[in-house]
mmCIF file of C-alpha atoms in Angstrom:
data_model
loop_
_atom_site.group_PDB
_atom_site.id
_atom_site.type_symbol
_atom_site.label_atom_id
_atom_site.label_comp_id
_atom_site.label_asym_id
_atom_site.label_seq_id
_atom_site.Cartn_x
_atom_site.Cartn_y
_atom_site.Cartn_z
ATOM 1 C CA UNK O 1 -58.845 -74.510 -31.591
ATOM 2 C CA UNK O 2 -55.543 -74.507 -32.843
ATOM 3 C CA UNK O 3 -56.336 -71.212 -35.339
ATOM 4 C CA UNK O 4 -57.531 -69.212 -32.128
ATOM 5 C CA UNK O 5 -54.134 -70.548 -30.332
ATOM 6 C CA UNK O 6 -51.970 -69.233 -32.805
ATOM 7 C CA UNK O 7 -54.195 -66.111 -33.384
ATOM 8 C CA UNK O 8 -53.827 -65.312 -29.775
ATOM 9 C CA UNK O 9 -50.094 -65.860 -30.003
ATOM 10 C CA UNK O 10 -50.038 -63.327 -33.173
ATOM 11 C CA UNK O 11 -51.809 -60.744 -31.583
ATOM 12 C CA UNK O 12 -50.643 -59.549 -28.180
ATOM 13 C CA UNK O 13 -52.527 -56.813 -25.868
ATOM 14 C CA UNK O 14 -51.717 -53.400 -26.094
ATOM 15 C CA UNK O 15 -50.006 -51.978 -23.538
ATOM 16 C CA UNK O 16 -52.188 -48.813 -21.558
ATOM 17 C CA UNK O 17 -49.065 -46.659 -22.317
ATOM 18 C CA UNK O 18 -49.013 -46.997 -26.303
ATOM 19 C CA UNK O 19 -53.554 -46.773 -25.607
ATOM 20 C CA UNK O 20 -52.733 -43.357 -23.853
ATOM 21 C CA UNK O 21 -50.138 -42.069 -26.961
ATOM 22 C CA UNK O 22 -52.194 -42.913 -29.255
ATOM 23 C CA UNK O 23 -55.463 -40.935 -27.962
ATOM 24 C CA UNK O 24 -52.953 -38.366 -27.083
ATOM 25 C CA UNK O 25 -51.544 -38.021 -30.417
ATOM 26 C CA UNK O 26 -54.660 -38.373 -32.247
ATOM 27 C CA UNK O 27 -55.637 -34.907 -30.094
ATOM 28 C CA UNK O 28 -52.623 -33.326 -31.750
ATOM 29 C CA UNK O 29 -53.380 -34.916 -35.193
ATOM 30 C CA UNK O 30 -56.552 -32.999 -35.183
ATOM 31 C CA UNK O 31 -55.429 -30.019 -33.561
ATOM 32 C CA UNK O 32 -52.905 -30.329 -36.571
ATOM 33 C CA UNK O 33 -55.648 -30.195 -39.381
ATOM 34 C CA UNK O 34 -56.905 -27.299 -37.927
ATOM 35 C CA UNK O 35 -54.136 -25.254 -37.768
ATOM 36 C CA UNK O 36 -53.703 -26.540 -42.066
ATOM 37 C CA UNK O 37 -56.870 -26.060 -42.873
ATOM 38 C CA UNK O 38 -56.601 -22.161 -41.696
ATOM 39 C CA UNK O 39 -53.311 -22.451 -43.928
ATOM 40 C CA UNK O 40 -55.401 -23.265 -46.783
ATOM 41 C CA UNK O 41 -57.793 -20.928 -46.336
ATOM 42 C CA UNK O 42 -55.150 -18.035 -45.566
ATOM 43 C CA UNK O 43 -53.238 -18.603 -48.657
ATOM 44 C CA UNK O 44 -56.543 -18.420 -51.003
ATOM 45 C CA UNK O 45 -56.047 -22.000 -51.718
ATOM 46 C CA UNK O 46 -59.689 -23.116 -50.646
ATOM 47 C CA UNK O 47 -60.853 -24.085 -54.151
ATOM 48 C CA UNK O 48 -56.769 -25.067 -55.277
ATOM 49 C CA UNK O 49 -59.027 -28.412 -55.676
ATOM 50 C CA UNK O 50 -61.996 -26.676 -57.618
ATOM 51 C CA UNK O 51 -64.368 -30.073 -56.831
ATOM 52 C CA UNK O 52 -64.468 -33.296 -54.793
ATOM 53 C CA UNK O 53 -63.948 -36.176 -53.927
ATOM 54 C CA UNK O 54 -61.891 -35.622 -57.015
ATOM 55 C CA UNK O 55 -59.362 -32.524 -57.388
ATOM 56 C CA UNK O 56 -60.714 -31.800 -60.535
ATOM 57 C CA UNK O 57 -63.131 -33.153 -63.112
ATOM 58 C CA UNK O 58 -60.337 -35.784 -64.393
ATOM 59 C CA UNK O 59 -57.955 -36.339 -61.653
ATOM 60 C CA UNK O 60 -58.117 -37.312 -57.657
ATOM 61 C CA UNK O 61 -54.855 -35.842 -57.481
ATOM 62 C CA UNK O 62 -53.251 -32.149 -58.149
ATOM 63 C CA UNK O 63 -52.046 -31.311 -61.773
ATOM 64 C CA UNK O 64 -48.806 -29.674 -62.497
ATOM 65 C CA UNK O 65 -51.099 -26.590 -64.202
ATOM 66 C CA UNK O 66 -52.995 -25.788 -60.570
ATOM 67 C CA UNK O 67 -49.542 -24.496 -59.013
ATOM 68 C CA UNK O 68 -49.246 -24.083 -55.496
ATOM 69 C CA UNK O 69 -53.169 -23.351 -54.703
ATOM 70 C CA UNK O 70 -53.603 -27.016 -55.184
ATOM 71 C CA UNK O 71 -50.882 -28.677 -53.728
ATOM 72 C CA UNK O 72 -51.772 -26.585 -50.395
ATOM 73 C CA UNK O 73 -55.484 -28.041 -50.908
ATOM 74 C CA UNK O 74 -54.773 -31.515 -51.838
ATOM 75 C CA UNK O 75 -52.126 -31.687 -49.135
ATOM 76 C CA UNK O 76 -54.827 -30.833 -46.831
ATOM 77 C CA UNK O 77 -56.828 -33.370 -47.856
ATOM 78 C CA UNK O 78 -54.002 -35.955 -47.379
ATOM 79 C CA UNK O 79 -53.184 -34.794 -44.467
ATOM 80 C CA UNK O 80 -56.884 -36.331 -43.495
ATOM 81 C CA UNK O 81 -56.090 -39.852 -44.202
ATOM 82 C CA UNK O 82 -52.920 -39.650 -41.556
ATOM 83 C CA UNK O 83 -55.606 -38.261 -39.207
ATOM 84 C CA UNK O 84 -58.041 -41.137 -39.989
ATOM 85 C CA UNK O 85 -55.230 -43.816 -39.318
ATOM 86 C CA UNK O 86 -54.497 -42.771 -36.025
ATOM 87 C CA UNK O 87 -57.192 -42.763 -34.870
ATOM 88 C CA UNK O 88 -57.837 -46.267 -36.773
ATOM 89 C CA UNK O 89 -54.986 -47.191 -34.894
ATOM 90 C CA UNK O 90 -56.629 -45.732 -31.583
ATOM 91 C CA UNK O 91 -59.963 -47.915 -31.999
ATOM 92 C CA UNK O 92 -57.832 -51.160 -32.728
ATOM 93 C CA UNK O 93 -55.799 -50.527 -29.622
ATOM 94 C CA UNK O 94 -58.657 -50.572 -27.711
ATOM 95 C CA UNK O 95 -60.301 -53.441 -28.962
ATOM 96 C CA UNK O 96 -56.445 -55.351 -28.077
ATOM 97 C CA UNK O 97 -56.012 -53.610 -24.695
ATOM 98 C CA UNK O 98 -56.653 -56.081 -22.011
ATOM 99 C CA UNK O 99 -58.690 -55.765 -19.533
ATOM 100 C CA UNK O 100 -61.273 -54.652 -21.594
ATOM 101 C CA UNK O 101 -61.930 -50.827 -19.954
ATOM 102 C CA UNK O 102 -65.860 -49.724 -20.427
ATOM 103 C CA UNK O 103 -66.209 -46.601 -22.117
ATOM 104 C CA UNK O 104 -63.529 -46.670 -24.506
ATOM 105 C CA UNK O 105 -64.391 -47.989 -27.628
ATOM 106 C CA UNK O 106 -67.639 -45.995 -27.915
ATOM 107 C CA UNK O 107 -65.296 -42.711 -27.340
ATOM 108 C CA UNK O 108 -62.900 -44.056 -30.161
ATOM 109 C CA UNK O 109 -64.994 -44.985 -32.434
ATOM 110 C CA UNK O 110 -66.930 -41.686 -32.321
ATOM 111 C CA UNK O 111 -63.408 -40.061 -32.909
ATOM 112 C CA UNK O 112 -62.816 -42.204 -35.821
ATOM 113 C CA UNK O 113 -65.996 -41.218 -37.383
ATOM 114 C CA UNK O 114 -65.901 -37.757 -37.157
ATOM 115 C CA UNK O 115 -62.880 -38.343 -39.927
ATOM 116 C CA UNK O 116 -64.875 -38.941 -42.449
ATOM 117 C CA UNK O 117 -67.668 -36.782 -41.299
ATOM 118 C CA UNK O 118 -64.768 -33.800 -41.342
ATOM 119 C CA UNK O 119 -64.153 -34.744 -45.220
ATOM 120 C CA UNK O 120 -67.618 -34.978 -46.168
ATOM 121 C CA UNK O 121 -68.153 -31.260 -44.573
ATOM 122 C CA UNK O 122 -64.791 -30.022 -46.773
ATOM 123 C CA UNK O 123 -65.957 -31.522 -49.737
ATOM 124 C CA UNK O 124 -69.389 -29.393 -49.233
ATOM 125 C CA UNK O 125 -67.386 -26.495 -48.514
ATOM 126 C CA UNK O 126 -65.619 -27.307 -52.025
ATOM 127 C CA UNK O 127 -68.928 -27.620 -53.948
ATOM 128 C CA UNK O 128 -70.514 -24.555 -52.084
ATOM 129 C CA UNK O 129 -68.114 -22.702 -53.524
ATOM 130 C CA UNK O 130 -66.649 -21.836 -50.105
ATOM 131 C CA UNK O 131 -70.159 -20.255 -48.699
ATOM 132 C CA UNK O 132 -68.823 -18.694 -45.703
ATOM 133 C CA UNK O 133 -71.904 -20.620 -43.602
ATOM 134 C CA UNK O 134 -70.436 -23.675 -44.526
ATOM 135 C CA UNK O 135 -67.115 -23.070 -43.623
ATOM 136 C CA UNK O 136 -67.770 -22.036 -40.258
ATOM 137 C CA UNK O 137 -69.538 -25.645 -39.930
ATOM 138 C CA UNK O 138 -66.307 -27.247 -40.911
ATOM 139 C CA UNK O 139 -64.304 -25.386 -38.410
ATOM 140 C CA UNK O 140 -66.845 -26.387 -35.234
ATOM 141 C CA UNK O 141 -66.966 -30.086 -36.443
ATOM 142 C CA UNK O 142 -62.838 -30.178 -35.988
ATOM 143 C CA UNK O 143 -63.643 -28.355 -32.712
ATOM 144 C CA UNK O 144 -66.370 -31.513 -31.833
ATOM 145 C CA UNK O 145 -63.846 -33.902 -32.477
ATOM 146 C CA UNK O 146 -61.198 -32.573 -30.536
ATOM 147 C CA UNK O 147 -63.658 -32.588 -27.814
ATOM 148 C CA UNK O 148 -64.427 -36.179 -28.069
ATOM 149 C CA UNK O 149 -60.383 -36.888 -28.596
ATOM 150 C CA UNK O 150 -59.837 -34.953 -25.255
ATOM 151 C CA UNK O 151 -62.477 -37.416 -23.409
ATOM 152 C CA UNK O 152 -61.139 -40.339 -24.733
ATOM 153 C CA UNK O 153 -57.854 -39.337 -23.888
ATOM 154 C CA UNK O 154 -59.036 -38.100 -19.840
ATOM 155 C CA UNK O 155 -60.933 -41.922 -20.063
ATOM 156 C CA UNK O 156 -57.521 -43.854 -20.854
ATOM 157 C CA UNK O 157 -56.096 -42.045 -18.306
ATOM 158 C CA UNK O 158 -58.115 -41.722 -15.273
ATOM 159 C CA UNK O 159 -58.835 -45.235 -13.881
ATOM 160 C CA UNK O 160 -62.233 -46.948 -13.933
ATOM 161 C CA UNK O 161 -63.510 -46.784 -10.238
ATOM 162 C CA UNK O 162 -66.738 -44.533 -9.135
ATOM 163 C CA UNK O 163 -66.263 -41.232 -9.838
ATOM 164 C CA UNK O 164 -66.590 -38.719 -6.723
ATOM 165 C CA UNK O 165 -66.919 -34.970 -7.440
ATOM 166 C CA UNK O 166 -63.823 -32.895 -5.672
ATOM 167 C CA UNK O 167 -65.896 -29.177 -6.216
ATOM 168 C CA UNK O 168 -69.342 -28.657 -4.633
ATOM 169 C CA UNK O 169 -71.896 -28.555 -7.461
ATOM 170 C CA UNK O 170 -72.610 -24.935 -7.937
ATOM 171 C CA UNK O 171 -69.155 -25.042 -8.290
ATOM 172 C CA UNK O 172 -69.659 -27.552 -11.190
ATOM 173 C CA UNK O 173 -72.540 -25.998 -12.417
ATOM 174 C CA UNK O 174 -70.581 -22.836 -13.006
ATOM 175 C CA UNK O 175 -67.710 -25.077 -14.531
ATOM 176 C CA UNK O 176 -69.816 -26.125 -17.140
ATOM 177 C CA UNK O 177 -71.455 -23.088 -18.184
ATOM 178 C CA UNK O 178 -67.728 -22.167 -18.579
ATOM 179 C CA UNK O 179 -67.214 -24.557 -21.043
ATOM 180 C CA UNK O 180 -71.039 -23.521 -22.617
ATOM 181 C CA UNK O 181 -69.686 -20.118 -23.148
ATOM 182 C CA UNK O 182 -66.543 -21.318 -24.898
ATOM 183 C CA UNK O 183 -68.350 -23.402 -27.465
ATOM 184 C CA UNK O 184 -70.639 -19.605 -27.640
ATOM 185 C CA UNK O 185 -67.487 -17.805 -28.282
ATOM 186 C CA UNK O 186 -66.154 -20.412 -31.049
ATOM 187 C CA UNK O 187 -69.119 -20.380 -32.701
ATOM 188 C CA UNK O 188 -68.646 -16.376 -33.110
ATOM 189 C CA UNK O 189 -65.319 -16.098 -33.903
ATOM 190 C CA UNK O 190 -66.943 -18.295 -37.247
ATOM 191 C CA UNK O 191 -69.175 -15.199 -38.065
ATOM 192 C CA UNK O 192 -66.225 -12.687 -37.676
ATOM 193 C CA UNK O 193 -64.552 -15.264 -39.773
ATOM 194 C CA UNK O 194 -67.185 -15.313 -42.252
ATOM 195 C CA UNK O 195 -67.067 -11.513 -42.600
ATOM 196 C CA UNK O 196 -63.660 -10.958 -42.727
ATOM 197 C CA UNK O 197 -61.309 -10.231 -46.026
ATOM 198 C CA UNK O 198 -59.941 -14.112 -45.604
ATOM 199 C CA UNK O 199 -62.204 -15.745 -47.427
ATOM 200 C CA UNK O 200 -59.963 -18.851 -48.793
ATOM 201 C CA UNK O 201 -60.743 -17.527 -52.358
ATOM 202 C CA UNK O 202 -60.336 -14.094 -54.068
ATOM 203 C CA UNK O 203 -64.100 -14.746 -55.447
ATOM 204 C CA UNK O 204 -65.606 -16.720 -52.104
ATOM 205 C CA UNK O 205 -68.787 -14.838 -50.942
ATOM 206 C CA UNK O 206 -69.035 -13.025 -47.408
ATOM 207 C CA UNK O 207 -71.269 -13.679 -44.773
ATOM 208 C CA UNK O 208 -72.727 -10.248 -45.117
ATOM 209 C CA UNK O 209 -72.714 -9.584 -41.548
ATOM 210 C CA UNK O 210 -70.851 -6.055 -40.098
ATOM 211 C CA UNK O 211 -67.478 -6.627 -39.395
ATOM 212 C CA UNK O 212 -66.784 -4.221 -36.932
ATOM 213 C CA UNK O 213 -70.196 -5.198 -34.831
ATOM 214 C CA UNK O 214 -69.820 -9.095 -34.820
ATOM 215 C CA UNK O 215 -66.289 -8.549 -33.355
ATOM 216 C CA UNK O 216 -67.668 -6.152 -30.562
ATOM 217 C CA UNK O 217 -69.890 -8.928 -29.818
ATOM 218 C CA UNK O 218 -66.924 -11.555 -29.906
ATOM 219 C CA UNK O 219 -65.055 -9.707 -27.810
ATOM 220 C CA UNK O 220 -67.908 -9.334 -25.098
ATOM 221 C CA UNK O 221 -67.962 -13.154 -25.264
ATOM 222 C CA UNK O 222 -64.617 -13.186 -24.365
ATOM 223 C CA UNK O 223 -64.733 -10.833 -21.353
ATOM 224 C CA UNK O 224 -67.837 -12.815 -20.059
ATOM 225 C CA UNK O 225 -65.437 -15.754 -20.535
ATOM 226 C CA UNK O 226 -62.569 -14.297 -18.950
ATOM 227 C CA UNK O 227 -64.451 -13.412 -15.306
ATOM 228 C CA UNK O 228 -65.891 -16.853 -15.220
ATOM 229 C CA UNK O 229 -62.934 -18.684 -15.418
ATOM 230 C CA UNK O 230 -60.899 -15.780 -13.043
ATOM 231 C CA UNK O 231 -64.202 -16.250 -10.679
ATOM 232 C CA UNK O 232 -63.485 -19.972 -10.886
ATOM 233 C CA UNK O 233 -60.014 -19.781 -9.857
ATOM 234 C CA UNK O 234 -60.800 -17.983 -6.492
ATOM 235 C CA UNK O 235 -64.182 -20.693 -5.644
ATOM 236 C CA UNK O 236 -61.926 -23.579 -6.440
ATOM 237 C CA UNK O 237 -59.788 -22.370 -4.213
ATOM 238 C CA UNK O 238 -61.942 -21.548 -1.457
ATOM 239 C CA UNK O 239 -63.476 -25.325 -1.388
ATOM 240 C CA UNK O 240 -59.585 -26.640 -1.355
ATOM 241 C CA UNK O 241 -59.758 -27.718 -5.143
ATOM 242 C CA UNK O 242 -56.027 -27.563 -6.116
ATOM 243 C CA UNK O 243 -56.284 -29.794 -9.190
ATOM 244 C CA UNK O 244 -59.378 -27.257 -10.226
ATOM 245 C CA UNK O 245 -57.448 -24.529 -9.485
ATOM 246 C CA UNK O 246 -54.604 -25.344 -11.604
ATOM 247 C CA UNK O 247 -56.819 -26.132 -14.339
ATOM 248 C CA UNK O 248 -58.783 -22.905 -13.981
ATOM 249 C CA UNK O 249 -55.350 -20.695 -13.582
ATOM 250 C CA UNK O 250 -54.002 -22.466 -17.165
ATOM 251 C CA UNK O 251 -57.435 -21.681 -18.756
ATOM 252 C CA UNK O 252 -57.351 -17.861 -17.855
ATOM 253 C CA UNK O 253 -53.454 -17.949 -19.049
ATOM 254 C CA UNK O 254 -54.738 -19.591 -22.666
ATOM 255 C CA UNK O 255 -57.731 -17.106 -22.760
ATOM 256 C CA UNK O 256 -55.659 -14.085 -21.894
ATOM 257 C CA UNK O 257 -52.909 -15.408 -24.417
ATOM 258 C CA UNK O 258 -55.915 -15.861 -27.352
ATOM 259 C CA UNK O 259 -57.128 -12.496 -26.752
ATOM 260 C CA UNK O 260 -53.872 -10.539 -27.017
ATOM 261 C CA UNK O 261 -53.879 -12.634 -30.440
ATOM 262 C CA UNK O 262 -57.045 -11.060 -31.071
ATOM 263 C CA UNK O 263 -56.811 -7.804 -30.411
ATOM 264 C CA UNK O 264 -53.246 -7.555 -31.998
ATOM 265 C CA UNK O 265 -54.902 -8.719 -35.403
ATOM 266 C CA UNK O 266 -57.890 -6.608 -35.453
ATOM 267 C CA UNK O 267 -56.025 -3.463 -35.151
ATOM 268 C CA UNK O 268 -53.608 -4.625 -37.627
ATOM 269 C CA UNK O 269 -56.212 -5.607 -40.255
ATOM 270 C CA UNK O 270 -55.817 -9.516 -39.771
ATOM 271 C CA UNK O 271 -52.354 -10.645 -40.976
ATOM 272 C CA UNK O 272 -52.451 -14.159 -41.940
ATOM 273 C CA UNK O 273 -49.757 -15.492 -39.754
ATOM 274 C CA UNK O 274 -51.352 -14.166 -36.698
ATOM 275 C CA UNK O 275 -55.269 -15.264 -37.834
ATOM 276 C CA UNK O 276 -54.175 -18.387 -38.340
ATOM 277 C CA UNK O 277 -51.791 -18.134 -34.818
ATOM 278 C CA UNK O 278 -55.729 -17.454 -32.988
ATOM 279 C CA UNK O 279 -56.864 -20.672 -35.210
ATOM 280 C CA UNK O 280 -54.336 -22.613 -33.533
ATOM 281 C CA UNK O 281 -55.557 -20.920 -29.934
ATOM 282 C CA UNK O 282 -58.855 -21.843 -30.495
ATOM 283 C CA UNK O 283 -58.267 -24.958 -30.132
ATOM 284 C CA UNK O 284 -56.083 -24.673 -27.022
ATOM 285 C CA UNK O 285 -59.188 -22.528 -25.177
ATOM 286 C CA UNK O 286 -61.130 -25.738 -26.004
ATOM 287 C CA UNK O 287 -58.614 -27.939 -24.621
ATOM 288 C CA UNK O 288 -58.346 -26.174 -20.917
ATOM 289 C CA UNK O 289 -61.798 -25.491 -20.431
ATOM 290 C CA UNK O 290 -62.386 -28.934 -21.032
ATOM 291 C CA UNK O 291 -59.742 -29.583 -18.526
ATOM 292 C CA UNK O 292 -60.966 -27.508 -16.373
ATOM 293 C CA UNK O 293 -64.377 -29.526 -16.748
ATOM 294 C CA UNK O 294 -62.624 -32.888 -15.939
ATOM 295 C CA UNK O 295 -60.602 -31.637 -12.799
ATOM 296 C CA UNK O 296 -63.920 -31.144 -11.219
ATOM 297 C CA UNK O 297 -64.250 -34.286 -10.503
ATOM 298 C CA UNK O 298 -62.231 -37.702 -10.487
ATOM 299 C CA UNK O 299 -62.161 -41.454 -10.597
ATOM 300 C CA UNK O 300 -60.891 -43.511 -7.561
ATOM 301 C CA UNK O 301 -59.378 -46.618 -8.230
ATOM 302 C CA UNK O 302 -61.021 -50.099 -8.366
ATOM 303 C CA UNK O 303 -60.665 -51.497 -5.300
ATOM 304 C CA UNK O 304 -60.587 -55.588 -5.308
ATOM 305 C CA UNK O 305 -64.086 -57.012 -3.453
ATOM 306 C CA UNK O 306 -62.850 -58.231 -0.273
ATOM 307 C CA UNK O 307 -62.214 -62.366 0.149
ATOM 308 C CA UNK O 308 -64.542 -63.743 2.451
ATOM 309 C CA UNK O 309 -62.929 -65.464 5.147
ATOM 310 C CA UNK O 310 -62.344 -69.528 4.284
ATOM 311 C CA UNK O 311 -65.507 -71.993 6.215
ATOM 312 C CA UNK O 312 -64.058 -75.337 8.069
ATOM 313 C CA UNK O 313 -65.710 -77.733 6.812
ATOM 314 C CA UNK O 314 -64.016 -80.930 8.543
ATOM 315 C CA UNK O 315 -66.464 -83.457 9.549
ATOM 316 C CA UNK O 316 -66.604 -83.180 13.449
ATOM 317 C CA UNK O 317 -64.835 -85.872 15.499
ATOM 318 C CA UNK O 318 -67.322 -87.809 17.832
ATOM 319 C CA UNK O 319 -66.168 -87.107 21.699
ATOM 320 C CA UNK O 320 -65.405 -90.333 23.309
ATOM 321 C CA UNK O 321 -66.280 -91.251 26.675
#
């Protein structure tokens, strides 16, 4: 007993302030490995570490002999671990925070898994010999676990009452399929990835696909993507949704934003600071759709069960005569 005293002394709650930094920096951490991982694969460094887990055959680190193709690599692959800590960091604050919140520690430790999952998918990428296939994978796995960052992030911050939707549900239904198209137009900006001249290598292998037609199709995803979230910026505010609406307004602003990126690049035959500039806005499409997705609806408080009002329980007094 005296152990679990002095444990208990030793180890003091987290506070819901440093809960909500940490999920909130653990969104920019991967955000962050995102926008380095492009760097890598910009710069032609994507086999600067020509195997894994080790950087080459003898050595888990870079050698003085790779040059700056695999520092750029193996810094990437550092950068991992600081990922991996916070969001270490993330699960143990949640198992400290007090009260115990439902929801929470499934969210984080999903987060922290992804992690390693990410590495396992870059180290495939490594032995594939950067098959354009597999590289695309990598990207939408980052894009996964920013999603699940995000919702652990919206949980820590939203309270734990019922949740109550503010948007009629064709309104929510069309919210969602939003979000559906997003993850449709991530997944082919990968193929016009895959087909493009940045293939992280000068000997990496191309998707094969026409680059010129999988971009027309991108770029139709994006116009469908761009009326949906315009047409839900005039329903939300029909029904009186102002948090929707601002969330919906921000989302067109991001989208517009990403596809002036876009164009800009294709016409000037894909400059690496400005491919890996639409990297970085990838990730911020993801983010405001998914707020978007959260504004339409919200927790209430928990409100205390009421007190039920105290019984008398004297013994009566016998009347007298």
């Amino acid at each position: 007993m005296r152990r679990i005293c002095a444990v208990n002394r030793i180890v003091r709650p987290v506070s819901g302030t440093l809960l909500r930094r940490l999920a909130l920096a653990s969104i920019i951490a991967n955000v962050g490995i995102v926008v380095t991982g492009g760097a890598v694969r910009l710069t032609a460094s994507g086999l600067g570490c020509p195997t894994w887990p080790r950087c080459t055959d003898d050595s888990y680190v870079t050698t003085p002999e790779m040059g700056v193709y695999g520092v750029i690599e193996f810094g990437n692959r550092m950068l991992t671990f600081a990922v991996g800590l916070i969001a270490l960091a993330t699960v143990l604050a949640v198992l400290l925070h007090r009260p115990r919140r439902p929801g929470l520690l499934a969210l984080a430790v999903v987060v922290f898994l992804g992690i390693p999952a990410q590495a396992v998918l870059g180290g495939i990428t490594v032995l594939t010999n950067l098959n354009p296939w597999v590289v695309g994978l990598h990207f939408l796995a980052s894009m996964a676990v920013i999603a699940a960052a995000y919702a652990l992030w919206r949980r820590i911050v939203d309270p734990d009452g019922p949740v109550e939707a503010v948007a009629p549900t064709p309104l929510r239904t069309l919210a969602r399929v939003t979000t559906g198209v997003t993850a449709a137009v991530l997944v082919v900006g990968t193929w016009v990835t895959g087909s493009g001249p940045h293939a992280g290598d000068h000997g990496a292998a191309r998707n094969g696909l026409d680059p010129e037609t999988i971009s027309q199709v991108h770029a139709d995803g994006v116009f469908l993507l761009i009326g949906l979230s315009v047409a839900l910026i005039f329903a939300f505010r029909a029904v009186g949704a102002q948090r929707a609406t601002r969330a919906a307004i921000i989302l067109v602003a991001v989208e517009l934003g990403q596809g002036v990126i876009g164009f800009v690049q294709y016409f000037t035959h894909l400059p690496a600071l400005l491919v890996g500039t639409h990297m970085l806005g990838s990730c911020l499409v993801l983010l405001a759709a998914l707020s978007v997705q959260w504004s339409t609806r919200e927790r209430r408080p928990v409100t205390p069960a009421p007190q039920a009002a105290p019984t008398d329980t004297a013994t009566p007094v016998p009347a007298t005569a």
